[in-house]
Amino acid sequence: MVDLSVSLLGSRLRHPVLNASGTFDALVASRTMDRDYVREIPFSAYVPKTVTLEARRGNPPPRVTETPCGMINAIGLENPGLERFLEELPQLAALPVPVLISVGGARPTDYAAVVGGAEEALAATPPSMPAILGYEINVSCPNVATGLSTGADARATAALVGELRPLTRRALVVKLTPNVTAVAPIAAAAEEAGADGISLINTIKALVLDPVTLRPFLGNTFGGLCGPAIKPIALRMVAEVAAAVSVPVIGMGGILGGLDVLEFVACGATAVAVGAATFADTGAAERIVNELAQEMSARGIRNLAEIRGCAFDDPRSRS
């Protein structure tokens, strides 16, 4: 029998499949669908939608469109802001899986205010509830005006992590953008500044035209491409980052099945996150986990640690 469990940020997860932030809302799904996703969450750890200090209305519509091999979205980090988010924090803290709070901001002080506010609220959380595992620092959203400025620069990323590090003992995971020439130096700078993990990739900045008007289809003009089209890029970047850092890497981008998970682990990922697949199939997470177990059994893989990074006999070949 195969062992799907992985150790991530000091927590033992039953399998390596998380949700990508903004693609699955466990609280809303439990209220609107015929299943209690709060008690029966299919992911081994949960990442809620990115929260910012102030409420954001997001981008004008249209916000989403399909492509031949995926989809493009331009939501614009719509969220109710920190104050409203904190009202739901006890429900998140009570989930049966670890939680990574996704944090966004226009400037370092915004990120600091969100992390500080969450830490203050968590101090009043009953100790019987599972602890929030940490924070995913989103410096990579391509659909907001300032979404790329920090994550595209190693010094700015390191400075942000350095400002947040004293605010919490919980894990800090930096979510990096693929919209850069070289991602590994940015990941290394984040680790040196105190990051406990790296997640990548976010969506790739893209454009789709209205076939009738030949004008940009999305209300925001540009959006973020996700889905199977970006998987080869994601694998390459995960491999580069895994070779450059010693902290865990959470890989994402185009994961549709169990074999995709194996490929990300083979490139050095400790865990993965599923996003676009959930839009097409609400049962994607469970199906992917089952397929992963089948793939491992068929290949004689006892646990994922056996194959982590196996795509490269010589780590230098990833550079």
PDB file of C-alpha atoms in Angstrom:
ATOM      1  CA  MET A   1       0.000   0.000   0.000  1.00  0.00           C
ATOM      2  CA  VAL A   2       1.366   3.414  -0.950  1.00  0.00           C
ATOM      3  CA  ASP A   3       1.897   6.257   1.520  1.00  0.00           C
ATOM      4  CA  LEU A   4       0.534   9.521   0.117  1.00  0.00           C
ATOM      5  CA  SER A   5       1.372  11.632   3.166  1.00  0.00           C
ATOM      6  CA  VAL A   6       3.896  14.469   3.046  1.00  0.00           C
ATOM      7  CA  SER A   7       5.478  16.761   5.627  1.00  0.00           C
ATOM      8  CA  LEU A   8       4.883  20.427   4.847  1.00  0.00           C
ATOM      9  CA  LEU A   9       5.842  23.369   7.045  1.00  0.00           C
ATOM     10  CA  GLY A  10       5.930  21.231  10.176  1.00  0.00           C
ATOM     11  CA  SER A  11       2.573  19.575   9.524  1.00  0.00           C
ATOM     12  CA  ARG A  12       1.939  16.040   8.292  1.00  0.00           C
ATOM     13  CA  LEU A  13      -0.586  16.130   5.445  1.00  0.00           C
ATOM     14  CA  ARG A  14      -2.541  13.035   4.425  1.00  0.00           C
ATOM     15  CA  HIS A  15      -1.735  13.675   0.759  1.00  0.00           C
ATOM     16  CA  PRO A  16       0.082  16.384  -1.235  1.00  0.00           C
ATOM     17  CA  VAL A  17      -2.907  18.093  -2.918  1.00  0.00           C
ATOM     18  CA  LEU A  18      -3.901  21.581  -1.751  1.00  0.00           C
ATOM     19  CA  ASN A  19      -6.251  24.035  -3.448  1.00  0.00           C
ATOM     20  CA  ALA A  20      -4.922  27.080  -5.249  1.00  0.00           C
ATOM     21  CA  SER A  21      -6.094  30.284  -3.600  1.00  0.00           C
ATOM     22  CA  GLY A  22      -9.218  31.770  -5.132  1.00  0.00           C
ATOM     23  CA  THR A  23     -10.357  28.589  -6.872  1.00  0.00           C
ATOM     24  CA  PHE A  24     -12.334  26.873  -4.111  1.00  0.00           C
ATOM     25  CA  ASP A  25     -14.228  28.415  -1.187  1.00  0.00           C
ATOM     26  CA  ALA A  26     -14.984  25.716   1.375  1.00  0.00           C
ATOM     27  CA  LEU A  27     -17.341  27.915   3.405  1.00  0.00           C
ATOM     28  CA  VAL A  28     -19.399  29.078   0.420  1.00  0.00           C
ATOM     29  CA  ALA A  29     -19.435  25.590  -1.121  1.00  0.00           C
ATOM     30  CA  SER A  30     -20.814  24.134   2.106  1.00  0.00           C
ATOM     31  CA  ARG A  31     -23.653  26.652   2.074  1.00  0.00           C
ATOM     32  CA  THR A  32     -24.550  26.338  -1.603  1.00  0.00           C
ATOM     33  CA  MET A  33     -23.780  22.746  -2.597  1.00  0.00           C
ATOM     34  CA  ASP A  34     -25.126  19.390  -1.475  1.00  0.00           C
ATOM     35  CA  ARG A  35     -22.077  18.548   0.617  1.00  0.00           C
ATOM     36  CA  ASP A  36     -20.512  19.703   3.875  1.00  0.00           C
ATOM     37  CA  TYR A  37     -17.131  20.795   2.542  1.00  0.00           C
ATOM     38  CA  VAL A  38     -16.180  22.175   5.948  1.00  0.00           C
ATOM     39  CA  ARG A  39     -16.239  18.691   7.498  1.00  0.00           C
ATOM     40  CA  GLU A  40     -15.320  16.774   4.336  1.00  0.00           C
ATOM     41  CA  ILE A  41     -12.802  19.063   2.667  1.00  0.00           C
ATOM     42  CA  PRO A  42     -11.018  17.078  -0.061  1.00  0.00           C
ATOM     43  CA  PHE A  43      -7.752  19.000   0.161  1.00  0.00           C
ATOM     44  CA  SER A  44      -5.024  18.162   2.672  1.00  0.00           C
ATOM     45  CA  ALA A  45      -4.534  21.850   3.457  1.00  0.00           C
ATOM     46  CA  TYR A  46      -6.732  24.816   2.603  1.00  0.00           C
ATOM     47  CA  VAL A  47      -5.851  28.211   1.135  1.00  0.00           C
ATOM     48  CA  PRO A  48      -8.721  30.730   1.174  1.00  0.00           C
ATOM     49  CA  LYS A  49      -9.057  33.543  -1.345  1.00  0.00           C
ATOM     50  CA  THR A  50      -6.452  36.281  -1.017  1.00  0.00           C
ATOM     51  CA  VAL A  51      -7.374  38.895   1.579  1.00  0.00           C
ATOM     52  CA  THR A  52      -6.257  42.518   1.405  1.00  0.00           C
ATOM     53  CA  LEU A  53      -6.368  45.247   4.039  1.00  0.00           C
ATOM     54  CA  GLU A  54      -9.206  47.129   2.367  1.00  0.00           C
ATOM     55  CA  ALA A  55     -12.111  45.626   0.471  1.00  0.00           C
ATOM     56  CA  ARG A  56     -11.571  45.269  -3.282  1.00  0.00           C
ATOM     57  CA  ARG A  57     -14.374  45.265  -5.851  1.00  0.00           C
ATOM     58  CA  GLY A  58     -12.163  43.597  -8.415  1.00  0.00           C
ATOM     59  CA  ASN A  59     -11.975  44.221 -12.128  1.00  0.00           C
ATOM     60  CA  PRO A  60     -14.865  45.141 -14.437  1.00  0.00           C
ATOM     61  CA  PRO A  61     -16.558  42.309 -16.357  1.00  0.00           C
ATOM     62  CA  PRO A  62     -16.063  40.189 -18.337  1.00  0.00           C
ATOM     63  CA  ARG A  63     -13.608  38.535 -15.957  1.00  0.00           C
ATOM     64  CA  VAL A  64     -13.262  34.979 -17.256  1.00  0.00           C
ATOM     65  CA  THR A  65     -13.012  33.316 -20.640  1.00  0.00           C
ATOM     66  CA  GLU A  66     -12.024  29.871 -21.875  1.00  0.00           C
ATOM     67  CA  THR A  67      -9.083  29.138 -24.149  1.00  0.00           C
ATOM     68  CA  PRO A  68      -8.367  25.951 -26.150  1.00  0.00           C
ATOM     69  CA  CYS A  69      -6.134  24.625 -23.336  1.00  0.00           C
ATOM     70  CA  GLY A  70      -7.285  26.430 -20.215  1.00  0.00           C
ATOM     71  CA  MET A  71      -8.863  29.668 -19.136  1.00  0.00           C
ATOM     72  CA  ILE A  72      -7.970  33.302 -18.573  1.00  0.00           C
ATOM     73  CA  ASN A  73      -9.264  35.156 -15.547  1.00  0.00           C
ATOM     74  CA  ALA A  74      -9.049  38.755 -14.420  1.00  0.00           C
ATOM     75  CA  ILE A  75     -10.880  38.759 -11.099  1.00  0.00           C
ATOM     76  CA  GLY A  76      -8.629  41.428  -9.599  1.00  0.00           C
ATOM     77  CA  LEU A  77      -8.397  40.040  -6.047  1.00  0.00           C
ATOM     78  CA  GLU A  78     -12.011  40.869  -5.224  1.00  0.00           C
ATOM     79  CA  ASN A  79     -12.480  40.337  -1.482  1.00  0.00           C
ATOM     80  CA  PRO A  80     -14.328  41.932   1.452  1.00  0.00           C
ATOM     81  CA  GLY A  81     -11.174  43.155   3.213  1.00  0.00           C
ATOM     82  CA  LEU A  82      -9.465  42.232   6.462  1.00  0.00           C
ATOM     83  CA  GLU A  83     -12.246  43.225   8.863  1.00  0.00           C
ATOM     84  CA  ARG A  84     -14.813  40.961   7.209  1.00  0.00           C
ATOM     85  CA  PHE A  85     -12.248  38.208   6.739  1.00  0.00           C
ATOM     86  CA  LEU A  86     -11.515  38.157  10.460  1.00  0.00           C
ATOM     87  CA  GLU A  87     -15.197  37.501  11.136  1.00  0.00           C
ATOM     88  CA  GLU A  88     -14.812  34.176   9.296  1.00  0.00           C
ATOM     89  CA  LEU A  89     -11.432  33.340  10.804  1.00  0.00           C
ATOM     90  CA  PRO A  90     -12.862  31.119  13.590  1.00  0.00           C
ATOM     91  CA  GLN A  91     -14.611  29.006  10.929  1.00  0.00           C
ATOM     92  CA  LEU A  92     -11.358  28.668   8.988  1.00  0.00           C
ATOM     93  CA  ALA A  93      -9.416  27.805  12.129  1.00  0.00           C
ATOM     94  CA  ALA A  94     -11.949  25.054  12.855  1.00  0.00           C
ATOM     95  CA  LEU A  95     -11.419  23.284   9.525  1.00  0.00           C
ATOM     96  CA  PRO A  96     -10.106  19.715   9.910  1.00  0.00           C
ATOM     97  CA  VAL A  97      -7.033  20.547   7.800  1.00  0.00           C
ATOM     98  CA  PRO A  98      -4.238  23.127   8.176  1.00  0.00           C
ATOM     99  CA  VAL A  99      -4.918  26.558   6.676  1.00  0.00           C
ATOM    100  CA  LEU A 100      -2.602  28.945   4.846  1.00  0.00           C
ATOM    101  CA  ILE A 101      -4.031  32.474   4.792  1.00  0.00           C
ATOM    102  CA  SER A 102      -3.381  34.112   1.417  1.00  0.00           C
ATOM    103  CA  VAL A 103      -2.317  37.741   1.850  1.00  0.00           C
ATOM    104  CA  GLY A 104      -2.188  40.486  -0.783  1.00  0.00           C
ATOM    105  CA  GLY A 105      -1.445  44.176  -0.766  1.00  0.00           C
ATOM    106  CA  ALA A 106      -0.446  47.236  -2.746  1.00  0.00           C
ATOM    107  CA  ARG A 107       2.510  48.022  -0.484  1.00  0.00           C
ATOM    108  CA  PRO A 108       4.487  46.296   2.307  1.00  0.00           C
ATOM    109  CA  THR A 109       2.524  48.073   5.028  1.00  0.00           C
ATOM    110  CA  ASP A 110      -0.694  46.537   3.680  1.00  0.00           C
ATOM    111  CA  TYR A 111       0.726  43.015   3.940  1.00  0.00           C
ATOM    112  CA  ALA A 112       2.003  43.775   7.436  1.00  0.00           C
ATOM    113  CA  ALA A 113      -1.391  45.071   8.542  1.00  0.00           C
ATOM    114  CA  VAL A 114      -3.142  41.909   7.329  1.00  0.00           C
ATOM    115  CA  VAL A 115      -0.650  39.537   8.949  1.00  0.00           C
ATOM    116  CA  GLY A 116      -0.616  41.583  12.155  1.00  0.00           C
ATOM    117  CA  GLY A 117      -4.404  41.740  12.266  1.00  0.00           C
ATOM    118  CA  ALA A 118      -4.727  38.006  11.715  1.00  0.00           C
ATOM    119  CA  GLU A 119      -2.154  37.266  14.410  1.00  0.00           C
ATOM    120  CA  GLU A 120      -4.020  39.456  16.887  1.00  0.00           C
ATOM    121  CA  ALA A 121      -7.290  37.694  16.090  1.00  0.00           C
ATOM    122  CA  LEU A 122      -5.690  34.252  16.289  1.00  0.00           C
ATOM    123  CA  ALA A 123      -4.396  35.031  19.763  1.00  0.00           C
ATOM    124  CA  ALA A 124      -8.038  34.921  20.881  1.00  0.00           C
ATOM    125  CA  THR A 125      -8.799  31.663  19.045  1.00  0.00           C
ATOM    126  CA  PRO A 126      -9.640  28.751  21.386  1.00  0.00           C
ATOM    127  CA  PRO A 127      -6.579  26.525  21.772  1.00  0.00           C
ATOM    128  CA  SER A 128      -8.699  23.461  20.999  1.00  0.00           C
ATOM    129  CA  MET A 129      -8.974  24.572  17.363  1.00  0.00           C
ATOM    130  CA  PRO A 130      -6.263  23.496  14.922  1.00  0.00           C
ATOM    131  CA  ALA A 131      -3.714  26.255  14.460  1.00  0.00           C
ATOM    132  CA  ILE A 132      -3.499  28.270  11.275  1.00  0.00           C
ATOM    133  CA  LEU A 133      -0.421  26.872   9.559  1.00  0.00           C
ATOM    134  CA  GLY A 134       0.801  30.176   8.177  1.00  0.00           C
ATOM    135  CA  TYR A 135       0.495  32.720   5.395  1.00  0.00           C
ATOM    136  CA  GLU A 136       0.879  32.536   1.635  1.00  0.00           C
ATOM    137  CA  ILE A 137       2.248  35.918   0.594  1.00  0.00           C
ATOM    138  CA  ASN A 138       0.788  36.659  -2.829  1.00  0.00           C
ATOM    139  CA  VAL A 139       3.240  38.895  -4.681  1.00  0.00           C
ATOM    140  CA  SER A 140       2.307  37.549  -8.079  1.00  0.00           C
ATOM    141  CA  CYS A 141      -1.242  38.413  -9.168  1.00  0.00           C
ATOM    142  CA  PRO A 142      -1.131  39.601 -12.805  1.00  0.00           C
ATOM    143  CA  ASN A 143      -4.620  41.119 -12.671  1.00  0.00           C
ATOM    144  CA  VAL A 144      -4.054  44.134 -10.426  1.00  0.00           C
ATOM    145  CA  ALA A 145      -2.067  47.275 -11.090  1.00  0.00           C
ATOM    146  CA  THR A 146       0.659  46.556  -8.524  1.00  0.00           C
ATOM    147  CA  GLY A 147       0.447  42.770  -8.601  1.00  0.00           C
ATOM    148  CA  LEU A 148       3.807  42.179 -10.246  1.00  0.00           C
ATOM    149  CA  SER A 149       6.005  44.938  -8.867  1.00  0.00           C
ATOM    150  CA  THR A 150       7.135  43.131  -5.707  1.00  0.00           C
ATOM    151  CA  GLY A 151       7.276  39.541  -6.911  1.00  0.00           C
ATOM    152  CA  ALA A 152       9.252  40.437 -10.022  1.00  0.00           C
ATOM    153  CA  ASP A 153      12.117  41.895  -8.004  1.00  0.00           C
ATOM    154  CA  ALA A 154      14.364  39.876  -5.678  1.00  0.00           C
ATOM    155  CA  ARG A 155      15.236  42.814  -3.415  1.00  0.00           C
ATOM    156  CA  ALA A 156      11.631  43.930  -3.052  1.00  0.00           C
ATOM    157  CA  THR A 157      10.518  40.376  -2.303  1.00  0.00           C
ATOM    158  CA  ALA A 158      13.236  39.956   0.317  1.00  0.00           C
ATOM    159  CA  ALA A 159      12.370  43.307   1.891  1.00  0.00           C
ATOM    160  CA  LEU A 160       8.709  42.328   2.173  1.00  0.00           C
ATOM    161  CA  VAL A 161       9.518  38.974   3.755  1.00  0.00           C
ATOM    162  CA  GLY A 162      11.919  40.703   6.126  1.00  0.00           C
ATOM    163  CA  GLU A 163       9.173  43.080   7.227  1.00  0.00           C
ATOM    164  CA  LEU A 164       6.670  40.278   7.810  1.00  0.00           C
ATOM    165  CA  ARG A 165       9.027  37.806   9.487  1.00  0.00           C
ATOM    166  CA  PRO A 166       9.000  39.466  12.946  1.00  0.00           C
ATOM    167  CA  LEU A 167       5.192  39.596  12.971  1.00  0.00           C
ATOM    168  CA  THR A 168       4.545  35.854  13.205  1.00  0.00           C
ATOM    169  CA  ARG A 169       6.057  32.551  14.211  1.00  0.00           C
ATOM    170  CA  ARG A 170       3.835  30.836  11.688  1.00  0.00           C
ATOM    171  CA  ALA A 171       5.084  29.800   8.283  1.00  0.00           C
ATOM    172  CA  LEU A 172       5.550  32.343   5.511  1.00  0.00           C
ATOM    173  CA  VAL A 173       5.165  30.937   1.997  1.00  0.00           C
ATOM    174  CA  VAL A 174       5.925  33.316  -0.866  1.00  0.00           C
ATOM    175  CA  LYS A 175       3.838  32.823  -4.019  1.00  0.00           C
ATOM    176  CA  LEU A 176       5.960  33.769  -7.015  1.00  0.00           C
ATOM    177  CA  THR A 177       5.056  35.016 -10.467  1.00  0.00           C
ATOM    178  CA  PRO A 178       6.032  33.260 -13.699  1.00  0.00           C
ATOM    179  CA  ASN A 179       6.160  36.614 -15.452  1.00  0.00           C
ATOM    180  CA  VAL A 180       9.898  37.076 -14.903  1.00  0.00           C
ATOM    181  CA  THR A 181      13.077  36.198 -16.755  1.00  0.00           C
ATOM    182  CA  ALA A 182      14.659  34.304 -13.844  1.00  0.00           C
ATOM    183  CA  VAL A 183      12.573  33.024 -10.938  1.00  0.00           C
ATOM    184  CA  ALA A 184      15.241  31.145  -8.944  1.00  0.00           C
ATOM    185  CA  PRO A 185      17.089  34.251  -7.640  1.00  0.00           C
ATOM    186  CA  ILE A 186      13.798  35.666  -6.362  1.00  0.00           C
ATOM    187  CA  ALA A 187      13.006  32.424  -4.549  1.00  0.00           C
ATOM    188  CA  ALA A 188      16.493  32.326  -3.046  1.00  0.00           C
ATOM    189  CA  ALA A 189      16.152  35.928  -1.860  1.00  0.00           C
ATOM    190  CA  ALA A 190      12.816  35.116  -0.217  1.00  0.00           C
ATOM    191  CA  GLU A 191      14.334  32.145   1.592  1.00  0.00           C
ATOM    192  CA  GLU A 192      17.315  34.166   2.785  1.00  0.00           C
ATOM    193  CA  ALA A 193      14.948  36.813   4.161  1.00  0.00           C
ATOM    194  CA  GLY A 194      13.085  34.216   6.226  1.00  0.00           C
ATOM    195  CA  ALA A 195      10.497  32.536   4.003  1.00  0.00           C
ATOM    196  CA  ASP A 196       9.604  28.997   5.078  1.00  0.00           C
ATOM    197  CA  GLY A 197       8.366  27.890   1.673  1.00  0.00           C
ATOM    198  CA  ILE A 198       7.832  28.897  -1.947  1.00  0.00           C
ATOM    199  CA  SER A 199       4.709  28.359  -4.046  1.00  0.00           C
ATOM    200  CA  LEU A 200       4.578  28.735  -7.817  1.00  0.00           C
ATOM    201  CA  ILE A 201       3.453  29.399 -10.424  1.00  0.00           C
ATOM    202  CA  ASN A 202       0.675  31.935 -10.435  1.00  0.00           C
ATOM    203  CA  THR A 203      -1.101  32.589 -13.720  1.00  0.00           C
ATOM    204  CA  ILE A 204       0.723  33.864 -16.801  1.00  0.00           C
ATOM    205  CA  LYS A 205      -0.200  37.329 -18.022  1.00  0.00           C
ATOM    206  CA  ALA A 206      -2.204  36.888 -21.212  1.00  0.00           C
ATOM    207  CA  LEU A 207      -4.567  38.534 -23.672  1.00  0.00           C
ATOM    208  CA  VAL A 208      -7.630  37.293 -25.532  1.00  0.00           C
ATOM    209  CA  LEU A 209      -9.515  39.246 -28.195  1.00  0.00           C
ATOM    210  CA  ASP A 210     -13.214  39.349 -28.960  1.00  0.00           C
ATOM    211  CA  PRO A 211     -13.429  37.583 -32.353  1.00  0.00           C
ATOM    212  CA  VAL A 212     -16.110  40.011 -33.560  1.00  0.00           C
ATOM    213  CA  THR A 213     -14.689  43.365 -32.477  1.00  0.00           C
ATOM    214  CA  LEU A 214     -10.999  42.358 -32.390  1.00  0.00           C
ATOM    215  CA  ARG A 215     -10.762  44.296 -29.143  1.00  0.00           C
ATOM    216  CA  PRO A 216      -9.672  42.909 -25.744  1.00  0.00           C
ATOM    217  CA  PHE A 217     -12.418  40.632 -24.427  1.00  0.00           C
ATOM    218  CA  LEU A 218     -11.724  41.028 -20.705  1.00  0.00           C
ATOM    219  CA  GLY A 219     -12.799  44.160 -18.890  1.00  0.00           C
ATOM    220  CA  ASN A 220      -9.298  44.479 -17.461  1.00  0.00           C
ATOM    221  CA  THR A 221      -7.740  44.004 -20.946  1.00  0.00           C
ATOM    222  CA  PHE A 222      -5.175  41.488 -19.663  1.00  0.00           C
ATOM    223  CA  GLY A 223      -5.752  38.426 -17.502  1.00  0.00           C
ATOM    224  CA  GLY A 224      -3.994  35.393 -16.100  1.00  0.00           C
ATOM    225  CA  LEU A 225      -3.734  32.184 -18.130  1.00  0.00           C
ATOM    226  CA  CYS A 226      -4.135  28.924 -16.207  1.00  0.00           C
ATOM    227  CA  GLY A 227      -4.870  25.306 -17.032  1.00  0.00           C
ATOM    228  CA  PRO A 228      -2.953  22.565 -18.860  1.00  0.00           C
ATOM    229  CA  ALA A 229      -1.337  24.984 -21.329  1.00  0.00           C
ATOM    230  CA  ILE A 230       0.954  26.351 -18.609  1.00  0.00           C
ATOM    231  CA  LYS A 231       2.091  23.048 -17.067  1.00  0.00           C
ATOM    232  CA  PRO A 232       5.400  22.755 -18.966  1.00  0.00           C
ATOM    233  CA  ILE A 233       6.318  26.279 -17.865  1.00  0.00           C
ATOM    234  CA  ALA A 234       5.308  25.498 -14.291  1.00  0.00           C
ATOM    235  CA  LEU A 235       7.391  22.314 -14.245  1.00  0.00           C
ATOM    236  CA  ARG A 236      10.436  24.181 -15.510  1.00  0.00           C
ATOM    237  CA  MET A 237      10.108  26.906 -12.895  1.00  0.00           C
ATOM    238  CA  VAL A 238       9.454  24.458 -10.050  1.00  0.00           C
ATOM    239  CA  ALA A 239      12.585  22.555 -11.053  1.00  0.00           C
ATOM    240  CA  GLU A 240      14.650  25.751 -11.112  1.00  0.00           C
ATOM    241  CA  VAL A 241      13.380  26.907  -7.725  1.00  0.00           C
ATOM    242  CA  ALA A 242      13.731  23.491  -6.076  1.00  0.00           C
ATOM    243  CA  ALA A 243      17.385  23.495  -7.110  1.00  0.00           C
ATOM    244  CA  ALA A 244      17.914  26.972  -5.654  1.00  0.00           C
ATOM    245  CA  VAL A 245      16.263  26.699  -2.217  1.00  0.00           C
ATOM    246  CA  SER A 246      16.186  24.293   0.702  1.00  0.00           C
ATOM    247  CA  VAL A 247      12.655  25.156   1.868  1.00  0.00           C
ATOM    248  CA  PRO A 248       9.602  23.219   0.616  1.00  0.00           C
ATOM    249  CA  VAL A 249       8.168  24.073  -2.787  1.00  0.00           C
ATOM    250  CA  ILE A 250       4.436  23.942  -3.543  1.00  0.00           C
ATOM    251  CA  GLY A 251       3.998  23.452  -7.285  1.00  0.00           C
ATOM    252  CA  MET A 252       0.970  24.430  -9.315  1.00  0.00           C
ATOM    253  CA  GLY A 253      -0.040  25.105 -12.872  1.00  0.00           C
ATOM    254  CA  GLY A 254      -2.103  22.846 -15.117  1.00  0.00           C
ATOM    255  CA  ILE A 255      -2.568  19.885 -12.781  1.00  0.00           C
ATOM    256  CA  LEU A 256      -5.438  17.728 -14.030  1.00  0.00           C
ATOM    257  CA  GLY A 257      -4.533  14.208 -12.890  1.00  0.00           C
ATOM    258  CA  GLY A 258      -2.393  12.000 -10.704  1.00  0.00           C
ATOM    259  CA  LEU A 259       0.445  11.766 -13.220  1.00  0.00           C
ATOM    260  CA  ASP A 260       0.718  15.565 -13.188  1.00  0.00           C
ATOM    261  CA  VAL A 261       1.305  15.428  -9.430  1.00  0.00           C
ATOM    262  CA  LEU A 262       4.072  12.856  -9.878  1.00  0.00           C
ATOM    263  CA  GLU A 263       5.739  15.101 -12.446  1.00  0.00           C
ATOM    264  CA  PHE A 264       5.770  18.095 -10.106  1.00  0.00           C
ATOM    265  CA  VAL A 265       7.213  15.968  -7.295  1.00  0.00           C
ATOM    266  CA  ALA A 266       9.825  14.581  -9.688  1.00  0.00           C
ATOM    267  CA  CYS A 267      10.817  18.195 -10.376  1.00  0.00           C
ATOM    268  CA  GLY A 268      11.286  18.828  -6.650  1.00  0.00           C
ATOM    269  CA  ALA A 269       7.894  19.888  -5.282  1.00  0.00           C
ATOM    270  CA  THR A 270       6.878  18.746  -1.800  1.00  0.00           C
ATOM    271  CA  ALA A 271       3.185  19.421  -2.423  1.00  0.00           C
ATOM    272  CA  VAL A 272       0.976  20.737  -5.209  1.00  0.00           C
ATOM    273  CA  ALA A 273      -2.063  22.971  -5.574  1.00  0.00           C
ATOM    274  CA  VAL A 274      -5.005  22.425  -7.910  1.00  0.00           C
ATOM    275  CA  GLY A 275      -6.894  25.361  -9.390  1.00  0.00           C
ATOM    276  CA  ALA A 276      -8.470  25.405 -12.849  1.00  0.00           C
ATOM    277  CA  ALA A 277      -9.345  21.697 -12.696  1.00  0.00           C
ATOM    278  CA  THR A 278     -11.793  22.433  -9.877  1.00  0.00           C
ATOM    279  CA  PHE A 279     -13.842  24.756 -12.090  1.00  0.00           C
ATOM    280  CA  ALA A 280     -14.530  21.945 -14.546  1.00  0.00           C
ATOM    281  CA  ASP A 281     -14.865  19.173 -11.955  1.00  0.00           C
ATOM    282  CA  THR A 282     -15.838  19.798  -8.336  1.00  0.00           C
ATOM    283  CA  GLY A 283     -14.544  16.331  -7.514  1.00  0.00           C
ATOM    284  CA  ALA A 284     -11.157  16.981  -9.110  1.00  0.00           C
ATOM    285  CA  ALA A 285      -9.168  16.846  -5.872  1.00  0.00           C
ATOM    286  CA  GLU A 286     -10.441  13.421  -4.834  1.00  0.00           C
ATOM    287  CA  ARG A 287     -10.037  12.054  -8.351  1.00  0.00           C
ATOM    288  CA  ILE A 288      -6.471  13.358  -8.588  1.00  0.00           C
ATOM    289  CA  VAL A 289      -5.545  11.845  -5.218  1.00  0.00           C
ATOM    290  CA  ASN A 290      -6.999   8.479  -6.263  1.00  0.00           C
ATOM    291  CA  GLU A 291      -5.143   8.616  -9.569  1.00  0.00           C
ATOM    292  CA  LEU A 292      -1.938   9.501  -7.734  1.00  0.00           C
ATOM    293  CA  ALA A 293      -2.269   6.405  -5.549  1.00  0.00           C
ATOM    294  CA  GLN A 294      -2.872   4.266  -8.629  1.00  0.00           C
ATOM    295  CA  GLU A 295       0.140   5.739 -10.448  1.00  0.00           C
ATOM    296  CA  MET A 296       2.394   5.155  -7.446  1.00  0.00           C
ATOM    297  CA  SER A 297       1.184   1.585  -6.987  1.00  0.00           C
ATOM    298  CA  ALA A 298       1.658   0.758 -10.668  1.00  0.00           C
ATOM    299  CA  ARG A 299       5.215   2.126 -10.581  1.00  0.00           C
ATOM    300  CA  GLY A 300       6.176   0.533  -7.263  1.00  0.00           C
ATOM    301  CA  ILE A 301       6.597   3.896  -5.536  1.00  0.00           C
ATOM    302  CA  ARG A 302       6.081   3.498  -1.788  1.00  0.00           C
ATOM    303  CA  ASN A 303       6.123   7.195  -0.862  1.00  0.00           C
ATOM    304  CA  LEU A 304       6.661  10.498  -2.621  1.00  0.00           C
ATOM    305  CA  ALA A 305       9.992  11.163  -0.915  1.00  0.00           C
ATOM    306  CA  GLU A 306      11.437   8.326  -3.023  1.00  0.00           C
ATOM    307  CA  ILE A 307      10.994  10.280  -6.243  1.00  0.00           C
ATOM    308  CA  ARG A 308      11.237  13.912  -5.137  1.00  0.00           C
ATOM    309  CA  GLY A 309      13.622  15.606  -7.537  1.00  0.00           C
ATOM    310  CA  CYS A 310      14.285  12.388  -9.454  1.00  0.00           C
ATOM    311  CA  ALA A 311      13.860  14.100 -12.820  1.00  0.00           C
ATOM    312  CA  PHE A 312      17.387  15.447 -12.409  1.00  0.00           C
ATOM    313  CA  ASP A 313      20.282  13.195 -11.421  1.00  0.00           C
ATOM    314  CA  ASP A 314      22.454  16.307 -11.337  1.00  0.00           C
ATOM    315  CA  PRO A 315      20.663  19.322  -9.774  1.00  0.00           C
ATOM    316  CA  ARG A 316      22.885  21.619 -11.829  1.00  0.00           C
ATOM    317  CA  SER A 317      21.109  20.436 -14.967  1.00  0.00           C
ATOM    318  CA  ARG A 318      18.047  22.429 -13.869  1.00  0.00           C
ATOM    319  CA  SER A 319      19.789  25.767 -14.290  1.00  0.00           C
TER     320      SER A 319
END
